Coordinates of C-alpha atoms in Angstrom, one line a residue:
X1 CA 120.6 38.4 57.8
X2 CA 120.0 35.1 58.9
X3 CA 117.7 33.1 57.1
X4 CA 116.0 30.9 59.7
X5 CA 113.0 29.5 57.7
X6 CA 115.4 29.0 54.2
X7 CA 118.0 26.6 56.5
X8 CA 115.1 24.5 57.9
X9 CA 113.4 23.8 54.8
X10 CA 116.7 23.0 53.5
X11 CA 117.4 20.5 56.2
X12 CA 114.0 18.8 55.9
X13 CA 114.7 18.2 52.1
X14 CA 118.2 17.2 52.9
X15 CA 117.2 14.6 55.6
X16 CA 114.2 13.4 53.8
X17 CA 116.5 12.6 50.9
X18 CA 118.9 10.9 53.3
X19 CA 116.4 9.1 54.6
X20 CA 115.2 7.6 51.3
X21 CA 118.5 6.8 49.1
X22 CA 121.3 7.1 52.1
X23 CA 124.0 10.0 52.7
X24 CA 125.3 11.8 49.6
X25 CA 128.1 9.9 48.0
X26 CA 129.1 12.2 45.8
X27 CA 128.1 16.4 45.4
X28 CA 128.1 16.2 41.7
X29 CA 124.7 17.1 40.8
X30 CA 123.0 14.7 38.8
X31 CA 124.8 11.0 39.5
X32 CA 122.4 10.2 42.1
X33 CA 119.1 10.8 39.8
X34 CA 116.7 13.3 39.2
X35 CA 114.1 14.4 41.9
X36 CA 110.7 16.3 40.7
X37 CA 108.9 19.0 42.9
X38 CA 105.8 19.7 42.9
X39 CA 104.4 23.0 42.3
X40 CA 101.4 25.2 43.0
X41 CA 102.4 28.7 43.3
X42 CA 101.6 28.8 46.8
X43 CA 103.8 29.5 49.6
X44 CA 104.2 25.3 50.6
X45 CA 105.8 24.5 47.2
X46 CA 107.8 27.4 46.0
X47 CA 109.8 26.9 49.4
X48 CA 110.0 23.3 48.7
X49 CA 111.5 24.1 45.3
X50 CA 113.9 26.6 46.8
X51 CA 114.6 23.8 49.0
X52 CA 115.2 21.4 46.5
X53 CA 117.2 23.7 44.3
X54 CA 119.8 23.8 47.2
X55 CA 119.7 20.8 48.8
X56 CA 118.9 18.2 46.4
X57 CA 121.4 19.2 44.4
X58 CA 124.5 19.4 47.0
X59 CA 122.9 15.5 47.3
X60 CA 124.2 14.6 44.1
X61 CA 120.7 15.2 42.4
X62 CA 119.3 17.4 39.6
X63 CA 116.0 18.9 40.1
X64 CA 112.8 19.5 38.1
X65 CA 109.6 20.5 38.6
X66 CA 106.2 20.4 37.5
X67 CA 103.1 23.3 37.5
X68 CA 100.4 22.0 38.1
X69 CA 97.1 23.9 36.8
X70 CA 94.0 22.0 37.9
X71 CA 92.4 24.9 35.5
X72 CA 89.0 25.3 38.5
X73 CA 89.2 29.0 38.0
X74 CA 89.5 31.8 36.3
X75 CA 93.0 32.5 35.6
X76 CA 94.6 29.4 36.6
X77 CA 97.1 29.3 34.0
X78 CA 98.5 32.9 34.4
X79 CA 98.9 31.6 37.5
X80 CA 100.7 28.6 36.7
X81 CA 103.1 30.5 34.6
X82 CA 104.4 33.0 36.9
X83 CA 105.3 29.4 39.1
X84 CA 106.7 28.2 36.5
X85 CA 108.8 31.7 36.3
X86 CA 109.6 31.9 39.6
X87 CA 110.9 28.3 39.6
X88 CA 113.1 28.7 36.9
X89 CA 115.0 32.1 38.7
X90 CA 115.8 29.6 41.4
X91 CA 118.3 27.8 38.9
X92 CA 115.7 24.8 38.1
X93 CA 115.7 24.3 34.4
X94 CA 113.4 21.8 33.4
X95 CA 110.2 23.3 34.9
X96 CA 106.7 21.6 33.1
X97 CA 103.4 23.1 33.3
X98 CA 100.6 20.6 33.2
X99 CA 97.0 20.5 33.3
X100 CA 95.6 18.3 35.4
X101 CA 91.7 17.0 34.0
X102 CA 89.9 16.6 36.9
X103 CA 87.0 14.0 36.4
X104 CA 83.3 15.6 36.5
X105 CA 82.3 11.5 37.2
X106 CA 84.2 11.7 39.8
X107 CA 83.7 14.9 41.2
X108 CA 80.2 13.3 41.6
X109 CA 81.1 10.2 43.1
X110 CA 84.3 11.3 45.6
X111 CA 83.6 15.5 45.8
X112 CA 85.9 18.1 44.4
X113 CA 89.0 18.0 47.2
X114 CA 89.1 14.1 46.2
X115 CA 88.8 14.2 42.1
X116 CA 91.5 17.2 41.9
X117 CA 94.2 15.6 44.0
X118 CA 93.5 11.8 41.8
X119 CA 93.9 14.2 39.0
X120 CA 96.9 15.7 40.7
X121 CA 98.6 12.6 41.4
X122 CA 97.8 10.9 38.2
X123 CA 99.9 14.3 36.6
X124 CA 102.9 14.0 39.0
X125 CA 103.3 10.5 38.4
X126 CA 103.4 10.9 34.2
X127 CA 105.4 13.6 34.7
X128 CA 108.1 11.8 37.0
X129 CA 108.0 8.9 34.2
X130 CA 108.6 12.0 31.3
X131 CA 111.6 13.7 33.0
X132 CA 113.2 10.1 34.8
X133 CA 112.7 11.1 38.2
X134 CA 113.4 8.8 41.4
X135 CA 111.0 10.8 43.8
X136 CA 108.7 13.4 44.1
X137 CA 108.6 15.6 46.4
X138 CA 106.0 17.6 47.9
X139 CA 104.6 20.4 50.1
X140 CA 102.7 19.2 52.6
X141 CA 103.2 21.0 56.3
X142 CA 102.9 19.9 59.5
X143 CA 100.1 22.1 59.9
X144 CA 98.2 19.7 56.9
X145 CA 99.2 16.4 58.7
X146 CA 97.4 18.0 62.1
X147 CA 94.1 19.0 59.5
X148 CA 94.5 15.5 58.1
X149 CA 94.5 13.5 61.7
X150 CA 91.3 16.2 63.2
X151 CA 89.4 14.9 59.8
X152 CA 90.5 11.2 60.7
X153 CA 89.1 11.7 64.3
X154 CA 86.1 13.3 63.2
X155 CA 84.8 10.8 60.5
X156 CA 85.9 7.6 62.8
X157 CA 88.0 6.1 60.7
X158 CA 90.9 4.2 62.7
X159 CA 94.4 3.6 62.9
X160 CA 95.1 4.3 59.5
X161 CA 93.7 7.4 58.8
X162 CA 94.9 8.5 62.7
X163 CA 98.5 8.2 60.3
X164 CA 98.0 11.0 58.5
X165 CA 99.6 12.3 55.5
X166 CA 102.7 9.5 55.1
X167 CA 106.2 11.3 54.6
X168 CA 106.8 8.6 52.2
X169 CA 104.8 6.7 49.4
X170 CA 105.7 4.6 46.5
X171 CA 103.7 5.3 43.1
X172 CA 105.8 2.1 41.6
X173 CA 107.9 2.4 38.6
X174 CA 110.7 2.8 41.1
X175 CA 109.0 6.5 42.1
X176 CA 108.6 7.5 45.6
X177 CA 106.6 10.4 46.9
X178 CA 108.6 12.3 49.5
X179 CA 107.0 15.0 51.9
X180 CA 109.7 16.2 53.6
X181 CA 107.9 19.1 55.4
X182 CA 105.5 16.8 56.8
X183 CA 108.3 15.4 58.9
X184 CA 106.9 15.7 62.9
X185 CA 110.7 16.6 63.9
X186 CA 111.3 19.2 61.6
X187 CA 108.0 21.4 62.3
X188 CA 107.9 22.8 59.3
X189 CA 104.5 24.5 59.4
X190 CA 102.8 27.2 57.0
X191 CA 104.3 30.2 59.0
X192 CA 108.0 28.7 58.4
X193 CA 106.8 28.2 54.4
X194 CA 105.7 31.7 54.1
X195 CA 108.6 33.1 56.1
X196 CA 111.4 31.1 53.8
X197 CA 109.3 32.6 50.4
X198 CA 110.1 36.0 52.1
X199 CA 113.9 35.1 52.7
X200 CA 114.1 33.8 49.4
X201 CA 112.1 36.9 47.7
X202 CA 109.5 34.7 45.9
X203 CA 105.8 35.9 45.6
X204 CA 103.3 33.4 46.9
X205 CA 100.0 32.9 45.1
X206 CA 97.1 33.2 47.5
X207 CA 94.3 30.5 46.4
X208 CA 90.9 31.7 47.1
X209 CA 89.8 28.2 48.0
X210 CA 91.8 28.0 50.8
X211 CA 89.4 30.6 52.2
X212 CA 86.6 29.3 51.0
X213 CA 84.3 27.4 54.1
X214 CA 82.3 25.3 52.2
X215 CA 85.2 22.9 52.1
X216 CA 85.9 21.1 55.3
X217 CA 89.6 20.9 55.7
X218 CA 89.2 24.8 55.2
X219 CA 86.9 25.2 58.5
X220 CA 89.3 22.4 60.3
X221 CA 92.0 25.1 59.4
X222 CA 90.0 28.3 60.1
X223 CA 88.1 27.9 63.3
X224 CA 88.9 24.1 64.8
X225 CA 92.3 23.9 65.3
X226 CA 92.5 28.1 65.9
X227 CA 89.8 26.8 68.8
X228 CA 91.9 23.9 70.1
X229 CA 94.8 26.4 70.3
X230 CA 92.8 29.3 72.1
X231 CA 91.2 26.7 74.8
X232 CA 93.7 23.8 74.9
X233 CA 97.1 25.6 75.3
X234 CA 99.6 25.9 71.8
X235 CA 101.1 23.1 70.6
X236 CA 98.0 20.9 69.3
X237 CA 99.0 20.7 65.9
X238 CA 102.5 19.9 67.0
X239 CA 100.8 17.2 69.1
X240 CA 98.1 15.9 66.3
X241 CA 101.6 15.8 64.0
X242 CA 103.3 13.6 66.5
X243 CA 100.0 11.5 67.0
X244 CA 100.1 10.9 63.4
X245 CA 103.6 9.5 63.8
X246 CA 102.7 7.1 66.5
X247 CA 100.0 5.8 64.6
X248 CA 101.5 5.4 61.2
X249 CA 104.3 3.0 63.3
X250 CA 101.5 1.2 64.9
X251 CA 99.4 0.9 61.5
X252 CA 102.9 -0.2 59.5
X253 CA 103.3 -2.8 61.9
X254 CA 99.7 -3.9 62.1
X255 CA 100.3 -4.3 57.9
X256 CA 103.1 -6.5 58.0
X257 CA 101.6 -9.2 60.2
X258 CA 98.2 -9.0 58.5
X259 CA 100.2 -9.8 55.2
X260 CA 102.4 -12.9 57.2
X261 CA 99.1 -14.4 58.0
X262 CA 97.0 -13.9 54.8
X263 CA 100.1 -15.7 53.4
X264 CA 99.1 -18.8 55.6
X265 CA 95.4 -18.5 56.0
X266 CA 94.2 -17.4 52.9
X267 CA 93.5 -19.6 49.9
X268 CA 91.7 -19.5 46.7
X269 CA 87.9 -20.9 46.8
X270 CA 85.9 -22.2 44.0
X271 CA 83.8 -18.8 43.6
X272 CA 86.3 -16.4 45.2
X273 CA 88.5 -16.5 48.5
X274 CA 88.1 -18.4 51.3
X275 CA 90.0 -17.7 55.0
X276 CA 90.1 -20.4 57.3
X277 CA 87.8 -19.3 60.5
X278 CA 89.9 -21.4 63.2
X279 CA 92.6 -19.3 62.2
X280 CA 90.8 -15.7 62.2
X281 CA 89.8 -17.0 65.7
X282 CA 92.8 -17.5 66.9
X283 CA 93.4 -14.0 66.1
X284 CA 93.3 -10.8 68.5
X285 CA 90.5 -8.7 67.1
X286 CA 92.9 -6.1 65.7
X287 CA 94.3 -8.2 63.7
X288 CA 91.3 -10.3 62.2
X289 CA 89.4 -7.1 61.5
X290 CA 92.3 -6.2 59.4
X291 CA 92.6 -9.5 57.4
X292 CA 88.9 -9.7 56.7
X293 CA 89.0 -5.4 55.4
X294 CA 92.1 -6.2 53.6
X295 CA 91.0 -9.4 51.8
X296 CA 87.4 -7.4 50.7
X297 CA 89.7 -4.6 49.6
X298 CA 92.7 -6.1 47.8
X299 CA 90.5 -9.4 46.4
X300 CA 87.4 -7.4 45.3
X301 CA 87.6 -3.7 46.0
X302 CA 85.3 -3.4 48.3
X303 CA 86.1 -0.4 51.1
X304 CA 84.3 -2.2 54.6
X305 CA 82.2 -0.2 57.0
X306 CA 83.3 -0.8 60.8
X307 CA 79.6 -2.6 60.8
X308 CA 80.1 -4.9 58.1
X309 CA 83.8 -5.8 59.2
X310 CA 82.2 -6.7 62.2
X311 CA 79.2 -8.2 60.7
X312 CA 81.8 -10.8 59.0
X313 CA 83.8 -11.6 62.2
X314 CA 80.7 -12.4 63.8
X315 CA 80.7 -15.4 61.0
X316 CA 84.1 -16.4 63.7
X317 CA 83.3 -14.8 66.6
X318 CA 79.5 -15.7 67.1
X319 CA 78.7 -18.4 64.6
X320 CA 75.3 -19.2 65.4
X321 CA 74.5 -20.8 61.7
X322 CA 73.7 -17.5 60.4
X323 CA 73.3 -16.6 56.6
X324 CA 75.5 -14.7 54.4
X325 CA 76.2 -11.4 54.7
X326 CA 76.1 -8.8 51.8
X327 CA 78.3 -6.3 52.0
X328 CA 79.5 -3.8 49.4
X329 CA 80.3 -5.9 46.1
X330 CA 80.5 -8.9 48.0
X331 CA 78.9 -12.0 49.9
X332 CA 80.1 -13.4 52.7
X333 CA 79.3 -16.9 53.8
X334 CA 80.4 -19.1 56.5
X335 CA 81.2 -22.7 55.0
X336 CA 82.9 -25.7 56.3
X337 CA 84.8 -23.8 58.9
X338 CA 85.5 -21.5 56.6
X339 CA 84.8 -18.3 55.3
X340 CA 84.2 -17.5 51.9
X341 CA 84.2 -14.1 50.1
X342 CA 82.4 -13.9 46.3
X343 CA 81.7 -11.1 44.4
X344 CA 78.1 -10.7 44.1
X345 CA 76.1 -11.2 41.2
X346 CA 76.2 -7.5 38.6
X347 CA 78.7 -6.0 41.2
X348 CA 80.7 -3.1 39.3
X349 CA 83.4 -3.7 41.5
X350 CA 86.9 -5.0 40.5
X351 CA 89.6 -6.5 42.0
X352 CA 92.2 -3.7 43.1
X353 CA 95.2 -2.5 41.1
X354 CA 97.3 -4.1 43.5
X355 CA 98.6 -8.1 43.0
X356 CA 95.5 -10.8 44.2
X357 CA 95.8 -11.2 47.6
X358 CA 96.5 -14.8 48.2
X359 CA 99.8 -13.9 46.7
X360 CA 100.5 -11.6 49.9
X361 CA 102.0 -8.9 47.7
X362 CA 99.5 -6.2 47.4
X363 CA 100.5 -3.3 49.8
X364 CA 97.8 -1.2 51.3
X365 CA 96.7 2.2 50.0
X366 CA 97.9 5.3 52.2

């Protein structure tokens, strides 16, 4: 019998790994690095790690993979074990289970969805370090990037989250995260995930949070997009995925010539960072709205409302002689033709982890 859904989730691991570190130069398993997927016990990332455990390794890598048990409910680590099982009868041999500790602080600050995937992340990234991995790879679907873009449209939040879940994303340490599922020209969607676990006789574990409505990306998945299918025509998700494409391009591009200019407009003040306001004018307001979010980000932390990023380019745009404008963790001041940006007095806020930004090599967060 054919196997339809195995071959495509093959290919998407194949040309996702091409993609990153070129065409295989050699099949010898192993002489190319080792790549680490990322398992649940779902349906999403037991194909990916029957994937893997084909592809990858006719790439010239090895693979391993890593359980990870988020320990929410009751059972979780049964759970976790029969992946890690399951996993190993597809010829992977280093298989880890982890526990990820998600943060009850943070939980708090961010919500559940939020704390458990920091959590997640923070446990794929130690465990790439433990077992020398070059990438991780991932089980994201198409159908994830299309919930991902409805939540973007729906909380307002521009270009950037329009982009979606990014195929690719360095962790540093020479680690990339690799989705190759999420892929627009591949259409690897839940239905092809669940179909290749059938091919490949693997039993999928069902969480009950994916059913479970109080969670937003679950009604996105359960009655909005269903909706948009029933009264729009099929194809929306197919369409949100390749919006989330377009976007990311437009956003990647939008990145690189925010970071050109902050290299020639941005210079250290006596209190914090100052941008020169001629310059900012001379900007489209695409652009200046970007330099002043990513200076308040990168410099002090500080995440910028569309009102307050506007607020601040008013200090170019509309300069009247008005005062300072507080924003979160920050003052903002027009001074001498230029504009300054201080952390205010008993803000918590730090700089971010990534370099200072008058250096220009802080990359933005995806």
């Amino acid at each position: 019998m054919l196997q339809t859904a195995l071959l495509a989730t093959r290919l998407a691991v194949r040309d996702a790994l091409r993609a990153e570190f070129g065409g295989a130069w050699s099949s010898s398993a192993g002489l190319r690095g080792r790549v680490l997927v990322a398992v649940s016990g779902g349906a999403d990332s037991l194909a990916l790690s029957a994937a893997a455990a084909f592809s990858a390794v006719r790439e010239g890598f090895t693979v391993a993979a890593v359980v990870v048990d988020h320990g929410l409910q009751a059972g979780s680590a049964d759970v976790a074990d029969r992946a890690a099982e399951q996993v190993r009868s597809l010829g992977i041999d280093t298989v880890l289970v982890r526990r990820a500790e998600v943060s009850a602080s943070r939980s708090r600050r961010s919500g559940p969805e939020a704390s458990a995937r920091h959590a997640r992340y923070a446990v794929l990234a130690d465990s790439a370090r433990e077992v020398g991995a070059v990438a991780i790879l991932t089980g994201h679907t198409r159908d994830d990037q299309a919930e991902q873009v409805l939540l973007g449209i729906a909380r307002g939040s521009g270009a950037r989250s329009l982009a979606g879940i990014p195929p690719r994303r360095g962790l540093g340490d020479g680690i990339v995260v690799l989705r190759p599922f999420v892929r627009a020209e591949h259409g690897i969607t839940r239905a092809v995930t669940a179909a290749a676990c059938r091919e490949a006789q693997l039993e999928a574990w069902q969480d009950p949070q994916n059913s479970d409505r109080a969670y937003t990306r679950v009604r996105v998945r359960a009655a909005v997009l269903p909706l948009l299918e029933r009264e729009l025509g099929p194809g929306v998700a197919a369409a949100l995925a390749r919006t989330a494409d377009l976007a990311r391009e437009d956003a990647e591009a939008f990145d690189a010539m925010v970071e050109e200019q902050i290299e020639e407009i941005v210079e250290h003040a006596e209190a914090g960072i100052a941008v020169s306001a001629g310059a900012l004018a001379a900007n489209p307001a695409a652009l200046r709205h970007r330099i002043i979010r990513r200076v308040a980000e990168a410099e002090f932390g500080s995440e910028l409302s569309r009102e307050h990023t506007l607020a601040i380019a008013a200090l170019v745009t509309h300069w009247r002689g008005q005062g300072p404008i507080e924003a979160p963790g920050i003052t903002v001041a027009r001074v001498a033709g230029r504009v300054e940006f201080t952390r205010r007095a008993g803000s918590p806020r730090g700089p971010a982890a990534s370099a200072r930004v008058a250096d220009g090599a802080a990359a933005m967060e995806e």
